[in-house]
CSV table of C-alpha atoms and ligand atoms in Angstrom, one decimal:
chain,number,residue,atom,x,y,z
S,1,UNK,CA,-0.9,10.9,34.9
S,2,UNK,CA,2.2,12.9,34.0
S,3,UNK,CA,3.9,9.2,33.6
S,4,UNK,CA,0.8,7.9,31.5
S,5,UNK,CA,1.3,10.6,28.6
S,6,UNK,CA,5.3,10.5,28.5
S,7,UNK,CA,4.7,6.5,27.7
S,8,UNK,CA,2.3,7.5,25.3
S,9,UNK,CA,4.3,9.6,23.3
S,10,UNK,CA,7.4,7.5,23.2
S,11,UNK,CA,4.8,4.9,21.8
S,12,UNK,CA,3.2,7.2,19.0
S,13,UNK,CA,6.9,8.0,18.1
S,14,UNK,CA,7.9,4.6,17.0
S,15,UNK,CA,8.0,4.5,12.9
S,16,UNK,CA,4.9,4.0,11.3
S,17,UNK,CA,5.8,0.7,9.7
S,18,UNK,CA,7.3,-0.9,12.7
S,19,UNK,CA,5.2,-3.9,11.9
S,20,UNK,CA,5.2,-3.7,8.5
S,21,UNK,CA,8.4,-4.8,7.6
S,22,UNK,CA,7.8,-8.7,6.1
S,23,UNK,CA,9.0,-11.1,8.1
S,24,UNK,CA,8.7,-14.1,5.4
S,25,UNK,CA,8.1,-13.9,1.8
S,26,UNK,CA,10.4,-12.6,-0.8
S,27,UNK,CA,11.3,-9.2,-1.5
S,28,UNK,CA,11.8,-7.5,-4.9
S,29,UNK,CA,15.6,-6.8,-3.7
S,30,UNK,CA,15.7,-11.3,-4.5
S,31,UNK,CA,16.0,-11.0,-7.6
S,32,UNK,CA,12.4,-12.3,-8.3
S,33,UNK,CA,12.5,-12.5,-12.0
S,34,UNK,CA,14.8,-12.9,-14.9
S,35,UNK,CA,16.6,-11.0,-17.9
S,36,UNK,CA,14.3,-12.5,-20.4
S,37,UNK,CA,11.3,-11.8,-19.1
S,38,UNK,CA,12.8,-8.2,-18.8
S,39,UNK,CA,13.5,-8.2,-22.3
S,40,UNK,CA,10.2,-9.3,-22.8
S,41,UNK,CA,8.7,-6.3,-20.8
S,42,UNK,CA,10.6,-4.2,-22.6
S,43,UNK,CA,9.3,-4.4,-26.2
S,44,UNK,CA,5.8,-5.2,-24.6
S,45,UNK,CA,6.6,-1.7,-22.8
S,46,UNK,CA,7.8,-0.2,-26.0
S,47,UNK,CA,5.2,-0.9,-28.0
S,48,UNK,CA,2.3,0.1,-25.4
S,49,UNK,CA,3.5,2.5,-22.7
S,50,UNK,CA,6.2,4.6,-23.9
S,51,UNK,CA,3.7,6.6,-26.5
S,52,UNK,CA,2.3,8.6,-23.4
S,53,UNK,CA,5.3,7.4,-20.3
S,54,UNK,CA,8.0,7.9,-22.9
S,55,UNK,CA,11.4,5.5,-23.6
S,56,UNK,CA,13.1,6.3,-21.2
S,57,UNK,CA,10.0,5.8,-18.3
S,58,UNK,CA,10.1,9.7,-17.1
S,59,UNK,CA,6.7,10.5,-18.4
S,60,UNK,CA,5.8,14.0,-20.1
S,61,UNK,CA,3.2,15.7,-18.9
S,62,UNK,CA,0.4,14.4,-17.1
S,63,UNK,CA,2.0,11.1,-17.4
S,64,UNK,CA,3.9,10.0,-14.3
S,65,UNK,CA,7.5,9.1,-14.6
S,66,UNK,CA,7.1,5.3,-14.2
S,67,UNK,CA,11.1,5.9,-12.8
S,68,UNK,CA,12.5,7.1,-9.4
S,69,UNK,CA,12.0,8.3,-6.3
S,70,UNK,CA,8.3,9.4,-6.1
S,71,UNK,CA,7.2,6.0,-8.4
S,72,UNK,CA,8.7,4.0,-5.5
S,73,UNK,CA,7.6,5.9,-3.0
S,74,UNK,CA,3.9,5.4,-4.1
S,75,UNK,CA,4.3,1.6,-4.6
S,76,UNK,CA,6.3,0.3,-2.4
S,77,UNK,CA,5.8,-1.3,1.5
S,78,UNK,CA,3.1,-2.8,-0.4
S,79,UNK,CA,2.6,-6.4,-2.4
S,80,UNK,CA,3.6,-6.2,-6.1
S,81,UNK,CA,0.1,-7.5,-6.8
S,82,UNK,CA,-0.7,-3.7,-6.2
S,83,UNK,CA,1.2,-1.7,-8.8
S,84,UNK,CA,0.2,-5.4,-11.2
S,85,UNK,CA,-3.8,-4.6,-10.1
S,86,UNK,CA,-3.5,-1.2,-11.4
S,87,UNK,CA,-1.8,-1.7,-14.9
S,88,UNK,CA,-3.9,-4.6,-15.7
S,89,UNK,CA,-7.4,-2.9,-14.7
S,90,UNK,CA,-6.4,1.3,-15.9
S,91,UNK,CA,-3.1,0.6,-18.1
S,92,UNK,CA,-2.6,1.4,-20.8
S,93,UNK,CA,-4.9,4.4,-20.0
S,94,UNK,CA,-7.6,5.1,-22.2
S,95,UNK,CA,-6.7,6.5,-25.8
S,96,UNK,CA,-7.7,6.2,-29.3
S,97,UNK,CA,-5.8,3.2,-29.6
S,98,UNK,CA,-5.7,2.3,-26.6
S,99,UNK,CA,-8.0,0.4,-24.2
S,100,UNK,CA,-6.9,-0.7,-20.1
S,101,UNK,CA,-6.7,-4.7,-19.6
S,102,UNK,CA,-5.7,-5.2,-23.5
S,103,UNK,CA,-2.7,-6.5,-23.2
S,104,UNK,CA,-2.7,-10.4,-21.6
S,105,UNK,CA,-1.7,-11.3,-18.2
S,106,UNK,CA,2.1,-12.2,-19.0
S,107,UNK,CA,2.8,-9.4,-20.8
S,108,UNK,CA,1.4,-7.1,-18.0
S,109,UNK,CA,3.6,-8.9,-16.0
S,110,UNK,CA,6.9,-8.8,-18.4
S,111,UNK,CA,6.3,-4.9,-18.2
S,112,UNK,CA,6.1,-5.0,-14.7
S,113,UNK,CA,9.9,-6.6,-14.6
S,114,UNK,CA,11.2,-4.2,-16.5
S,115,UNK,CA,9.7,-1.8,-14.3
S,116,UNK,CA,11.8,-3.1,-11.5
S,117,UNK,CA,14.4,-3.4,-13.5
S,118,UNK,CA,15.2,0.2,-14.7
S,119,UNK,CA,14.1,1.4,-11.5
S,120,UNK,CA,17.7,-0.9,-9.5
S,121,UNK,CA,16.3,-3.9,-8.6
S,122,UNK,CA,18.3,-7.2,-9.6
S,123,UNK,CA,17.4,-9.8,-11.5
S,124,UNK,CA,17.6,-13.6,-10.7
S,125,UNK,CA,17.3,-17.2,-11.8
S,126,UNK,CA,13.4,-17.8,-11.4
S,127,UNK,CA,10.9,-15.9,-13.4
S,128,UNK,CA,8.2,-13.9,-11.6
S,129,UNK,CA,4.4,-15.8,-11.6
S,130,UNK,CA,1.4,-14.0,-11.0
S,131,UNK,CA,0.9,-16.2,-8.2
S,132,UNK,CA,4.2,-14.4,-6.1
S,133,UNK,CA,2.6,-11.0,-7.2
S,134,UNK,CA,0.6,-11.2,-3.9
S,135,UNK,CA,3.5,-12.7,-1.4
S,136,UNK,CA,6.2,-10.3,-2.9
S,137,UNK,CA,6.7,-7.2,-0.8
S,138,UNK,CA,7.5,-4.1,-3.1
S,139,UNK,CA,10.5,-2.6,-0.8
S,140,UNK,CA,12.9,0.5,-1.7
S,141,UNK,CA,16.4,-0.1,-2.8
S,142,UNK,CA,17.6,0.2,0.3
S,143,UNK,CA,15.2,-2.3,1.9
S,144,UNK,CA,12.1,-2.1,4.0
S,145,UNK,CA,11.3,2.1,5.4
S,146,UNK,CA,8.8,4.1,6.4
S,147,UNK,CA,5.8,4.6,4.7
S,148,UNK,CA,6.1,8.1,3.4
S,149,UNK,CA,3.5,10.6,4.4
S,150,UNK,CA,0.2,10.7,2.6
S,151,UNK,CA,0.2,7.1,1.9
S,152,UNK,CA,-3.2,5.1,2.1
S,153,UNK,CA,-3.4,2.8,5.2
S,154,UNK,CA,-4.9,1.0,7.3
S,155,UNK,CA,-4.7,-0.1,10.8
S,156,UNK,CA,-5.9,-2.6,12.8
S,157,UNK,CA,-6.6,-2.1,17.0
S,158,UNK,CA,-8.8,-1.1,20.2
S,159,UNK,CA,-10.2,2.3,19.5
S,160,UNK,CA,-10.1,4.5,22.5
S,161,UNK,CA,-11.8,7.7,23.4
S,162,UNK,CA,-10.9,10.0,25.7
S,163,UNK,CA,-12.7,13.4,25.3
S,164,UNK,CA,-12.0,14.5,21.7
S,165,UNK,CA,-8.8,12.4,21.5
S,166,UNK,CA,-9.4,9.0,19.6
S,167,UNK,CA,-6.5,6.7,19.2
S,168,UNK,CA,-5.7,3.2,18.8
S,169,UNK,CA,-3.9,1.1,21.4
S,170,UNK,CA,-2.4,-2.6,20.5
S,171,UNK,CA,-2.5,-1.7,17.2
S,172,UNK,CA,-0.7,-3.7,13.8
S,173,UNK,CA,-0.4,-1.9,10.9
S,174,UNK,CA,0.5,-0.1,8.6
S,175,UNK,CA,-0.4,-2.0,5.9
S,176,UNK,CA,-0.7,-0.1,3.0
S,177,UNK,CA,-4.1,0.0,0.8
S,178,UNK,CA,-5.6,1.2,-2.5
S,179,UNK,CA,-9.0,2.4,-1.1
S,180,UNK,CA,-9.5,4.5,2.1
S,181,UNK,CA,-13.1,5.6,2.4
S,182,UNK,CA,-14.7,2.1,2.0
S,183,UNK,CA,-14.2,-1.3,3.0
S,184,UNK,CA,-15.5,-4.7,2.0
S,185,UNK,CA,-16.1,-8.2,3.8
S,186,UNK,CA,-13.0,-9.5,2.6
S,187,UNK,CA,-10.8,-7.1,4.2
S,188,UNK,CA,-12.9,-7.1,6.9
S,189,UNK,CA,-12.1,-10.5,7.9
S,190,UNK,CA,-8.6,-9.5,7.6
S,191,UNK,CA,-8.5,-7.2,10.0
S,192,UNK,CA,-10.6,-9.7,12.4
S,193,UNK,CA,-7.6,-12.2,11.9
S,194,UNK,CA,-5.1,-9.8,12.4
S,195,UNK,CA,-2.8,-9.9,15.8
S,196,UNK,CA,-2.8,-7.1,17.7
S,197,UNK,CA,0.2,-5.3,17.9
S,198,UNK,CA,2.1,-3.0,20.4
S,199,UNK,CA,1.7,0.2,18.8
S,200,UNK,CA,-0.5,3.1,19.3
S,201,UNK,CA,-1.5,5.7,16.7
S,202,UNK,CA,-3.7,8.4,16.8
S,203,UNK,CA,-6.8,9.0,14.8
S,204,UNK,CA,-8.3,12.1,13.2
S,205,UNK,CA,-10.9,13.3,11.4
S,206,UNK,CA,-13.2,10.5,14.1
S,207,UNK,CA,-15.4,13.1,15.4
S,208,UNK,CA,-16.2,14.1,12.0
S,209,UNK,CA,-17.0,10.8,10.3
S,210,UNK,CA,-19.4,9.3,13.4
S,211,UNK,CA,-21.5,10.5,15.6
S,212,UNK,CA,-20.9,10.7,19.5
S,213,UNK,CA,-23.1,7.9,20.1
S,214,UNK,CA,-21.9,5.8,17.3
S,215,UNK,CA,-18.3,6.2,18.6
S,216,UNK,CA,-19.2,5.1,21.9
S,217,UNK,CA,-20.4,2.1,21.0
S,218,UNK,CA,-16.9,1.3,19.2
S,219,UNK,CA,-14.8,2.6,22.2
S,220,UNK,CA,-12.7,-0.2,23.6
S,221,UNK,CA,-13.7,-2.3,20.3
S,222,UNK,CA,-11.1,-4.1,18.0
S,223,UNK,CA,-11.7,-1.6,15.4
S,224,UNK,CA,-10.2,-1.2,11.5
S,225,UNK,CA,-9.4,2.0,10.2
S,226,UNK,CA,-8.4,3.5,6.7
S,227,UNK,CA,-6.8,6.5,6.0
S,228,UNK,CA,-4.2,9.2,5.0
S,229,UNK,CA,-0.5,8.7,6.8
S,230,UNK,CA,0.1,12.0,8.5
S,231,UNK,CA,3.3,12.6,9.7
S,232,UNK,CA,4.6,15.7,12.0
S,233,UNK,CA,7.6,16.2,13.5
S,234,UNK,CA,8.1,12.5,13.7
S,235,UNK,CA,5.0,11.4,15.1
S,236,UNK,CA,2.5,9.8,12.8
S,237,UNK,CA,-1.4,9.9,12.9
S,238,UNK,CA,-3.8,8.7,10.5
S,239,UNK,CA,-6.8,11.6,8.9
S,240,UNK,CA,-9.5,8.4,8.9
S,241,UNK,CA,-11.9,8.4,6.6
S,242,UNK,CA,-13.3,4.3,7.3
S,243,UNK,CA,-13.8,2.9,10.6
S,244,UNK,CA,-15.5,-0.2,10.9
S,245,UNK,CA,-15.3,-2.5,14.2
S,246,UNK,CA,-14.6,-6.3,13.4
S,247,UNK,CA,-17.4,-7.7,15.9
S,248,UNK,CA,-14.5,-8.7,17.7
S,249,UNK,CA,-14.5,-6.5,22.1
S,250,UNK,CA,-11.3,-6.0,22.9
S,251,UNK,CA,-11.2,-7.4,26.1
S,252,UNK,CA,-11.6,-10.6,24.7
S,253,UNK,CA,-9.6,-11.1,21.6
S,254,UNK,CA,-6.1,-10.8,24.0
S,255,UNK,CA,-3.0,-10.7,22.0
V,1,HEC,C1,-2.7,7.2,-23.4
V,1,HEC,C2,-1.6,7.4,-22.4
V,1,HEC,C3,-1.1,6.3,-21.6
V,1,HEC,C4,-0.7,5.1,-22.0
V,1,HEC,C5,-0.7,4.5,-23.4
V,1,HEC,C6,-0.3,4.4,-20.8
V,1,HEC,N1,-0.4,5.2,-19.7
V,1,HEC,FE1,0.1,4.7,-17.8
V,1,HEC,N2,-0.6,6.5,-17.1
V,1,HEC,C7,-1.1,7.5,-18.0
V,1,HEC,C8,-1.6,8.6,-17.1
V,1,HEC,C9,-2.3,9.8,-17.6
V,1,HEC,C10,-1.4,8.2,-15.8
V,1,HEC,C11,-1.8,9.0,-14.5
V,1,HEC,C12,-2.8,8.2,-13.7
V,1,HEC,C13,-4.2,8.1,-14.4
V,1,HEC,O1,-4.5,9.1,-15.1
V,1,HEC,O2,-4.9,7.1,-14.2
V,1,HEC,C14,-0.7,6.9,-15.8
V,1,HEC,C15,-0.3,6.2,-14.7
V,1,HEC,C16,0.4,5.0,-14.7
V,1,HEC,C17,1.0,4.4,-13.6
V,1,HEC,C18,0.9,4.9,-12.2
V,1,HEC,C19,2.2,5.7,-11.9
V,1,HEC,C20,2.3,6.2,-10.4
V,1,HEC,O3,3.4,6.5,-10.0
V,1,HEC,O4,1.3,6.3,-9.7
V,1,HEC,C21,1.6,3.2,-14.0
V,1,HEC,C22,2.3,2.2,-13.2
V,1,HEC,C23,1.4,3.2,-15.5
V,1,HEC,N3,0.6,4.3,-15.9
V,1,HEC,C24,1.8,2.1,-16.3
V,1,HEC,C25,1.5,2.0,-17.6
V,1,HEC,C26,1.8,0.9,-18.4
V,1,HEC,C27,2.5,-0.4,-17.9
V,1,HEC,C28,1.4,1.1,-19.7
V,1,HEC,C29,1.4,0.2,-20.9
V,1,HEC,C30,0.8,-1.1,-20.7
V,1,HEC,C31,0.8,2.5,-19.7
V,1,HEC,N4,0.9,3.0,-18.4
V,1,HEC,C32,0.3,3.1,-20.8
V,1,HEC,C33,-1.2,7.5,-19.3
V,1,HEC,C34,-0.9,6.4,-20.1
């Protein structure tokens, strides 16, 4: 037993994103889009952002600096498409002269280079399409990290219960998301083609969000869940707040 929970520990203790890190697909440390289109972005920005995030992209306010640490640290380990998804749908935010999705696709997308831009990351020979917006990996300046705590995840892998402890074993993940108390069939079926990984991570908040029975019936289930990134003292668990099984028993998917 005693040899059981040592190996379980060394596993909850690897870094959250030990299978996040993208293993093809460019990242925005490329140079994945060009001076123009940055100049672009830049008077596209000037003329529709810096009103409320200011000219030099610190914010004032209750507008977030769109600059530094914390604005990477909520975008990044994640597609581009992400931070792209939320300009285009709630930028620029509501206003008297101002309405979100007004501006067209390329210029959301100029403003988004300049973005990257100001914030380190190089530029290169190739514009950026919308179409690389989903297969580019938003990464720190110093490359891939760990996730930082409160991020939104989600994590696929065989749930196991054991007495109030729930965790998950083979799991993949993070990957991080936009939405953590629902799901939809589209993510759904990405979580039923995801590999299983090597990891574990425990879950919280289980008990709380299904009953006993309702548990049970997931137990030793390929299993997605969505939730907040806790981290303490270096191990990571996720406070779940969706749990859904992908029809899938995990006896049978293998690895
Ligand atoms: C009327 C003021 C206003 C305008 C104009 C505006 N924003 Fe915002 N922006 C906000 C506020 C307030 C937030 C905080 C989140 C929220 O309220 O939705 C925000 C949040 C953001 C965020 C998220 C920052 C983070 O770290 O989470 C981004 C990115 C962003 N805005 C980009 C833009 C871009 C690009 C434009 C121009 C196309 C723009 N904003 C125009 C007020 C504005």
């Amino acid at each position: 037993m005693k040899i059981i929970v040592a190996v379980l520990l060394v596993v909850l203790a690897t870094p959250a994103n030990a299978d996040n890190t993208p293993t093809t697909g460019a990242t925005t440390l490329d140079g994945v889009f060009t001076s123009a289109q940055v100049q672009r972005g830049k008077s596209a920005y000037t003329r529709n952002c810096s009103g409320c995030h200011s000219g030099n992209l610190q914010g004032e306010g209750i507008e977030p600096p769109l600059i530094g640490d914390l604005f990477l640290d909520a975008w990044r380990e994640d597609k581009l498409f992400s931070l792209y998804d939320f300009m285009q749908t709630r930028m620029p935010k509501e206003g008297r002269n101002t309405s979100p999705g007004s501006l067209a696709k390329p210029q959301y997308l100029d403003i988004l280079t300049y973005l990257l831009d100001r914030n380190g990351f190089p530029a290169g020979m190739q514009e950026l399409t919308l179409e690389q917006l989903t297969t580019t990996q938003f990464v720190g300046l110093n490359g891939p990290a760990p996730l930082p705590p409160s991020a939104m995840v989600r994590w696929v892998g065989c749930l196991q219960v054991n007495d109030k402890n729930v965790q998950l074993t083979q799991a993949s993940g993070p990957t991080r998301v936009t939405v953590i108390d629902e799901t939809d069939e589209r993510e759904i079926a990405q979580s039923k083609e995801a590999a299983l990984g090597a990891s574990a991570i425990a879950l919280t908040n289980v008990p709380q969000l299904q009953s006993v029975a309702a548990l049970a019936a997931l137990a030793h289930k390929k299993v997605q869940a969505k939730g907040v990134l806790n981290v303490a003292s270096g191990v990571s668990s996720v406070q779940v707040l969706s749990l859904v099984s992908t029809g899938q028993d995990c006896s049978t998917v293998g690895n």
